[in-house]
Coordinates of C-alpha atoms in Angstrom, one line a residue:
X135 CA 51.9 67.7 -7.8
X136 CA 54.1 69.4 -5.2
X137 CA 52.5 67.5 -2.3
X138 CA 53.1 64.1 -4.1
X139 CA 57.2 65.0 -4.7
X140 CA 57.0 65.9 -1.1
X141 CA 55.8 62.8 -0.2
X142 CA 58.0 60.8 -2.6
X143 CA 61.1 62.5 -1.1
X144 CA 60.2 61.7 2.6
X145 CA 59.7 58.1 2.4
X146 CA 63.1 57.0 2.5
X147 CA 63.9 58.4 6.1
X148 CA 61.7 55.7 7.3
X149 CA 64.0 52.9 6.4
X150 CA 66.8 53.4 8.2
X151 CA 65.7 52.9 11.6
X152 CA 64.2 49.3 11.1
X153 CA 67.7 48.8 9.5
X154 CA 69.4 49.6 12.8
X155 CA 66.6 47.5 14.5
X156 CA 67.1 44.7 12.7
X157 CA 71.1 44.5 13.0
X158 CA 70.9 44.9 16.8
X159 CA 68.1 42.1 17.1
X160 CA 70.6 39.8 14.7
X161 CA 73.7 40.6 16.8
X162 CA 71.9 39.9 20.4
X163 CA 70.5 36.6 19.0
X164 CA 73.9 35.3 17.4
X165 CA 75.1 36.1 20.8
X166 CA 72.7 34.2 22.7
X167 CA 73.5 31.1 20.6
X168 CA 76.9 31.7 21.1
X169 CA 76.6 31.2 24.8
X170 CA 74.1 28.2 24.7
X171 CA 76.7 26.3 22.5
X172 CA 79.4 27.6 25.0
X173 CA 77.6 26.0 27.8
X174 CA 76.5 22.7 25.8
X175 CA 80.3 22.3 24.8
X176 CA 81.8 19.4 26.6
X177 CA 84.3 20.4 29.5
X178 CA 87.9 19.4 29.2
X179 CA 89.0 16.2 30.9
X180 CA 91.4 18.1 33.2
X181 CA 88.7 20.6 34.3
X182 CA 85.9 17.2 35.0
X183 CA 88.7 15.9 36.9
X184 CA 89.5 18.4 39.2
X185 CA 85.6 19.3 39.5
X186 CA 85.0 15.2 40.5
X187 CA 88.0 15.0 43.0
X188 CA 86.6 18.3 44.6
X189 CA 83.3 17.1 45.3
X190 CA 84.6 13.9 46.4
X191 CA 84.7 15.0 50.4
X192 CA 85.6 12.1 52.8
X193 CA 84.3 12.1 56.2
X194 CA 85.8 10.1 58.8
X195 CA 83.5 10.0 61.9
X196 CA 85.4 9.7 65.4
X197 CA 84.5 6.9 67.3
X198 CA 83.8 8.1 71.1
X199 CA 86.0 6.4 73.9
X200 CA 83.9 4.1 75.9
X201 CA 83.1 5.7 79.1
X202 CA 84.8 4.3 82.0
X203 CA 83.3 2.2 84.5
X204 CA 82.5 3.7 88.0
X205 CA 84.3 2.2 91.0
X206 CA 82.4 0.3 93.1
X207 CA 81.0 1.9 96.1
X208 CA 83.2 2.2 99.5
X209 CA 81.8 0.1 102.3
X210 CA 81.6 1.8 105.5
X211 CA 82.9 -1.2 107.9
X212 CA 81.8 -0.4 111.6
X213 CA 84.9 -0.5 114.0
X214 CA 84.1 -3.5 116.5
X215 CA 84.2 -1.6 120.2
X216 CA 86.7 -3.0 122.4
X217 CA 85.2 -5.0 125.2
X218 CA 85.3 -3.3 128.6
X219 CA 87.9 -4.2 130.9
X220 CA 87.4 -6.0 133.6
X221 CA 89.7 -5.3 136.7
X222 CA 91.8 -8.4 137.4
X223 CA 91.2 -9.1 141.2
X224 CA 93.6 -11.6 142.4
X225 CA 92.4 -14.6 144.9
X226 CA 92.9 -14.0 148.4
X227 CA 95.4 -16.2 149.7
X228 CA 94.1 -18.6 152.1
X229 CA 95.8 -18.8 155.8
X230 CA 97.3 -22.0 156.6
X231 CA 95.1 -24.5 158.3
X232 CA 96.1 -24.8 162.2
X233 CA 97.7 -28.2 162.3
X234 CA 96.9 -29.8 166.0
X235 CA 100.2 -31.2 168.0
X236 CA 100.5 -33.0 170.7
X237 CA 102.1 -30.4 173.1
X238 CA 99.2 -29.0 174.2
X239 CA 97.7 -25.6 172.9
X240 CA 100.4 -22.7 172.3
X241 CA 99.3 -19.4 173.3
X242 CA 99.2 -16.7 170.9
X243 CA 101.8 -13.9 171.5
X244 CA 100.5 -10.8 173.5
X245 CA 99.7 -8.2 171.3
X246 CA 102.1 -5.2 171.6
X247 CA 100.5 -2.1 172.8
X248 CA 100.6 0.8 170.5
X249 CA 102.2 3.9 172.3
X250 CA 99.5 6.8 172.8
X251 CA 100.2 9.9 170.4
X252 CA 100.4 12.6 172.8
X253 CA 99.1 16.0 171.0
X254 CA 102.2 18.2 169.9
X255 CA 102.6 21.1 172.4
X256 CA 102.7 24.6 170.9
X257 CA 106.2 26.3 172.1
X258 CA 104.9 29.6 173.5
X259 CA 106.9 32.3 172.8
X260 CA 109.9 33.0 174.8
X261 CA 109.2 36.3 176.5
X262 CA 112.0 38.9 176.4
X263 CA 113.3 39.1 179.9
X264 CA 112.0 42.3 182.4
X265 CA 114.6 44.6 182.3
X266 CA 117.0 45.1 185.5
X267 CA 118.1 48.5 187.3
X268 CA 121.5 49.2 186.2
X269 CA 124.5 51.6 186.2
X270 CA 125.6 51.9 182.6
X271 CA 128.4 53.8 180.8
X272 CA 127.6 56.2 178.6
X273 CA 128.9 58.4 175.8
X274 CA 127.1 62.0 175.6
X275 CA 126.8 63.8 172.7
X276 CA 127.4 67.6 172.9
X277 CA 124.6 69.1 175.1
X278 CA 122.6 71.9 173.6
X279 CA 121.6 74.8 175.3
X280 CA 118.1 76.0 174.4
X281 CA 118.5 79.4 173.3
X282 CA 115.0 80.6 175.5
X283 CA 116.6 79.3 178.4
X284 CA 119.5 81.4 177.7
X285 CA 117.8 84.6 177.4
X286 CA 115.6 84.0 180.6
X287 CA 118.9 82.8 182.2
X288 CA 117.7 79.2 183.5
X289 CA 119.8 76.4 184.5
X290 CA 119.7 73.8 186.5
X291 CA 120.0 69.8 186.5
X292 CA 117.7 67.4 185.4
X293 CA 117.6 63.9 186.5
X294 CA 116.3 61.2 183.8
X295 CA 115.6 57.1 183.7
X296 CA 116.5 55.9 180.9
X297 CA 115.4 52.8 179.3
X298 CA 118.4 50.9 177.3
X299 CA 118.1 48.2 175.1
X300 CA 120.4 45.1 174.0
X301 CA 122.0 47.3 171.3
X302 CA 122.8 50.4 173.5
X303 CA 119.9 52.6 172.6
X304 CA 117.6 54.4 174.2
X305 CA 114.1 53.6 173.6
X306 CA 112.5 55.4 176.4
X307 CA 113.0 58.5 178.5
X308 CA 111.1 59.2 181.9
X309 CA 111.6 62.8 183.8
X310 CA 112.5 61.3 187.1
X311 CA 113.8 64.8 188.8
X312 CA 113.0 68.2 187.4
X313 CA 115.4 70.9 186.9
X314 CA 112.7 73.4 187.9
X315 CA 112.1 74.4 184.0
X316 CA 109.9 72.5 181.7
X317 CA 111.8 74.3 178.9
X318 CA 115.2 72.6 180.3
X319 CA 113.5 69.1 181.4
X320 CA 112.2 68.6 177.4
X321 CA 115.4 69.8 176.2
X322 CA 117.1 67.2 177.9
X323 CA 115.0 64.2 177.3
X324 CA 114.8 65.1 173.9
X325 CA 118.8 65.3 173.2
X326 CA 119.4 61.6 175.2
X327 CA 116.3 60.0 173.4
X328 CA 118.1 61.1 170.1
X329 CA 121.8 61.4 170.5
X330 CA 123.4 59.4 173.5
X331 CA 124.4 56.0 173.3
X332 CA 124.8 53.4 175.9
X333 CA 127.0 50.0 176.9
X334 CA 124.1 47.4 176.9
X335 CA 123.8 45.3 180.6
X336 CA 124.2 41.7 180.5
X337 CA 123.0 39.2 182.4
X338 CA 124.6 35.2 182.2
X339 CA 127.0 36.7 179.4
X340 CA 123.9 38.1 177.5
X341 CA 122.6 41.6 176.8
X342 CA 119.6 42.5 178.4
X343 CA 117.5 45.6 178.5
X344 CA 117.8 47.7 181.3
X345 CA 116.8 51.2 183.2
X346 CA 119.6 53.7 183.7
X347 CA 119.7 56.8 185.6
X348 CA 121.4 59.8 184.0
X349 CA 121.7 63.5 185.5
X350 CA 121.4 66.1 182.8
X351 CA 122.8 69.5 183.7
X352 CA 122.7 73.2 182.1
X353 CA 124.7 75.6 183.6
X354 CA 125.3 79.0 182.5
X355 CA 129.0 79.0 183.1
X356 CA 129.8 76.4 180.2
X357 CA 127.9 78.7 177.5

């Protein structure tokens, strides 16, 4: 008895889950039926027209432009060459024919002889005139007595032969007569050649070179 009472008391607890499951299945079926009816319901006219306008897509095909015709090929024409120029030769004049006359034959004029051209004579250079002997005036520079000759007490007169050009300058000095001292002779020659000036000689109104004799004296009393 106690076990039977427990079994009866526990049976109602199994019936509650079945009701919940049945209610959940019923609700799911109702939702599916409602969704199916909503889909099968006809659309409103405005919505259908909007969808129809959206689906109509107008495609305008662009016709490509025709390709322009290619230009005709350019023909290269050869330039004709100019004909070679032919030199124009003038016809030679024909001498007139001799006309016979009754006056006899006319003698041809004698040919004029061509004078022979003589070769040009090369002008010979004019040589300078030979120096003449003359007595010339001169301007003597102050004479310098050599110091060595003073210490040796040398003195004397040297005769010089001087060649003077057309400008009065001595160009050559020759010792014609010595003073007895080479030191005095050399000093006299060098001083005349370097410092003295002469009046040039003249011949037919022109200056000419000339030789002149000049004495140079070294005297101790002059110092």
